[in-house]
Amino acid sequence: MLSERELVEGCRNGERACQKALYDRFCKKMMVVCLRYSKSTMEAEDMLQEGFVRVFQGLKGFRHDAKLETWMTRIMVNTALNHHRKKLYLYPMVDIEDLDLLQHEISLSGVQFSQLIEMVQGLPQGCQVVFNLFAIEGYSHKEIAGMLGISEGTSKSQYARARMLLMNRLRNEGMYKPYGEAQV
Amino acid sequence: MAKRRFEDEWKAAFDGAEATPPESVWTGIELDLEKASGAAVRRQLVVYRWLAAASVTLAAGAGSLYFFSLNQPVAPEITNLEPVERITSDDLAKKPTGDFPGRMSNTESLAETQPVMRHNVVEVKKGTTLRSGVNVLVPDREATTREPGLERRQHRTGTSRKMPVLYSFRNPELSFPKTEPVADPGMVLLAKLADEEKAMNKKHDKSRKREQLWTSIGFGAGTFDPNAGTSAGTSSFNATGNSSAGMSYSVGASVGGRMGNRFVLQGGVTYLSQSASYTSSSFSMEATTAVASLDDYIDRQSNLVATSPYEVNSNLQYVSVPVQAGYVLLDRDFAIQLNGGVATDFFIQNTLTPDNDNVAGITQKAGEASPYRSVNFSGIVGTELSYRFGAHYRIAVNPGIRYAFNSIYKPDISREITPVTYDIALRFRYIFN
């Protein structure tokens, strides 16, 4: 089995076998990234395809100062953001009152992966992007604001809304109950 | 059941999660990669297309000029002319005898007319087509059938001597004075004009011979348009283009030589500085320092961090080696020349100067790590208007266009920058001979 460095080197030389091997190694994880940012499986597949093309084209500049998987995830996220930028103007993000910013402790261990994806995909477009960037990717609201061209306040309010919607959904599905009640 | 913070729980839920994409995704990736490699080949072909188009344009221009310079108005066709004798200076200098009415006693004046007459005289035969302004000599016998004036004169004198007479199309009839034997003022004027023309040609020939080899120094300034576009993909940080037109400066020296009557070839070395402003929404983290970066670098730099948009001035520096062919439209003290050619541009460095106190500037040299190609090719087209102000000096103004044949970025960057420069250069030329 080829090492990551050997795979990268092969891809840089345009060897299709190495490209396929790299794809096979990371496509499943990257598909999850794309599913989180998309509204449907088909849209996620489109993102995955475009993202991998960009990965192969950009590998010449990869300097191994970050983990390959991390670098590829960033490319996928950027590809997804490009998709969203084309549509975000249809869903203008406006500041809303801060909603329920109290910390909640939850457990998702009993929830199936497909249900999680479905919940994230069910969020409004702006909320979905901000939720992924903040909660999963770990960007700050300031960074998200810069990436999406929105204000920091808008990012915060969109995230608060996303969290409220997800909590409601978990509560309705019986997957989350406030303190004092038995968890599912 | 362990409970965690909302964000931590979601992050943990997706950590290590996998979903299998369908096989069609890889097929699509392969197709896209093939398309991208095809696009690279097409970009190379564009270079040759430009070269071909430039060559054709130059050749067509030169051909048109040559054609129009030859295409003089043609006089009506004259046919059925008999072979004639050729007049010589001896004939003209000879004092006519007898009572021929056209005799001229002033042989000096006649001699003055010789250059014109010799210059314009042609022998014609039957069926020959003549151009206007050409004088034709015909025997007096033949001339009588066409020249009533001459016929009348010959009848009066009753002479049968074979004396050549002059016949000129368009020009008024050439009649010799009957009384005072003086030179024809028209012929004298024509002779003088011919002498002047000859002298001018001689002077011109001398000056052209002198301008066989020259060297020049000069500087230029103009607008620099990065002409940004995208190729296979788009930058993740900015997909719509964020550059604005800037300035271009150049300074250089060149050597040129004449390759023919109208064609010249010149080449040299030029230092180029091209600046433009960009809006960047990213910077690169170098150790603990935030360093300016362009969004276009996303494909090459893995340490880019998104940030609020800020202005960056990008200054590109090249050493350029242009080779140009020129066609001289007007070759006098004031000269006009059309130039076209190719320049090989060697990248020196790029300096990014951010308009943001929290971000440091950076200078990137050529090399593997640089996002810029080390060598670029540009087409250059321009006009040279020059004035000669001494035996060895000429000053020239060159408005021109420089167009990059290829993107100045390396192929792995999905963004394409093919700069277009419109500039005016002032050159000082020293002529060796």
Coordinates of N, CA and C in Angstrom, one line a residue, chain B residues 14 57 66 68 73 99 105-106 110 120 149 165 169-170 185 192 248 254 256 259 318 322 333 395 398 432:
Chain B
F14 N -19.8 13.4 13.7 CA -19.3 13.3 12.3 C -17.9 12.9 12.2
T57 N -1.2 39.3 -40.5 CA -1.6 40.7 -40.5 C -0.4 41.5 -41.0
Y66 N 2.6 47.5 -50.8 CA 3.4 47.3 -52.0 C 2.5 47.4 -53.2
F68 N -0.5 48.9 -53.5 CA -1.0 50.3 -53.8 C 0.1 51.2 -54.3
P73 N -2.4 55.2 -61.9 CA -3.4 55.3 -62.9 C -2.9 55.0 -64.3
D99 N 15.2 74.6 -93.4 CA 14.2 75.6 -92.9 C 13.2 74.8 -92.0
S105 N 18.3 77.3 -81.7 CA 19.6 77.8 -81.8 C 20.4 77.6 -80.5
N106 N 19.6 77.6 -79.4 CA 20.3 77.6 -78.1 C 20.6 76.1 -77.7
L110 N 18.9 73.2 -74.9 CA 18.5 71.9 -75.3 C 19.1 70.8 -74.4
N120 N 12.1 60.2 -69.9 CA 10.7 59.8 -70.2 C 10.5 59.1 -71.6
G149 N -1.1 69.9 -86.2 CA -0.3 71.1 -86.1 C 1.0 70.9 -86.9
V165 N 10.2 63.9 -83.8 CA 9.4 64.9 -83.1 C 8.9 64.3 -81.8
F169 N 1.5 62.4 -74.4 CA 0.1 62.3 -74.0 C -0.2 63.3 -72.9
R170 N -1.4 63.8 -72.9 CA -1.9 64.7 -71.9 C -1.3 66.1 -72.0
P185 N 10.1 76.8 -72.1 CA 10.1 77.0 -70.6 C 9.6 75.8 -69.9
K192 N 14.4 71.1 -64.4 CA 14.8 71.5 -63.1 C 14.2 70.6 -62.0
S248 N 2.1 50.2 -15.5 CA 3.2 49.5 -16.0 C 4.3 50.5 -16.3
S254 N 18.0 48.5 -26.8 CA 17.7 47.6 -27.9 C 18.7 47.8 -29.0
G256 N 19.0 47.4 -33.4 CA 18.2 47.1 -34.6 C 19.0 47.2 -35.8
M259 N 16.8 45.0 -42.6 CA 16.9 43.7 -43.3 C 16.6 43.8 -44.8
Y318 N 9.7 41.8 -14.2 CA 10.2 40.9 -15.2 C 11.4 41.5 -15.9
P322 N 12.5 41.3 -25.9 CA 11.6 41.4 -27.1 C 12.4 41.2 -28.4
D333 N 13.2 62.0 -42.6 CA 13.7 62.4 -41.3 C 12.6 62.1 -40.3
I395 N 15.0 60.4 -32.4 CA 14.2 60.2 -31.2 C 12.8 59.7 -31.6
N398 N 6.9 55.4 -29.1 CA 6.3 54.1 -29.5 C 5.0 53.8 -28.7
F432 N 24.7 54.0 -36.0 CA 26.1 53.7 -36.1 C 26.6 54.2 -37.5

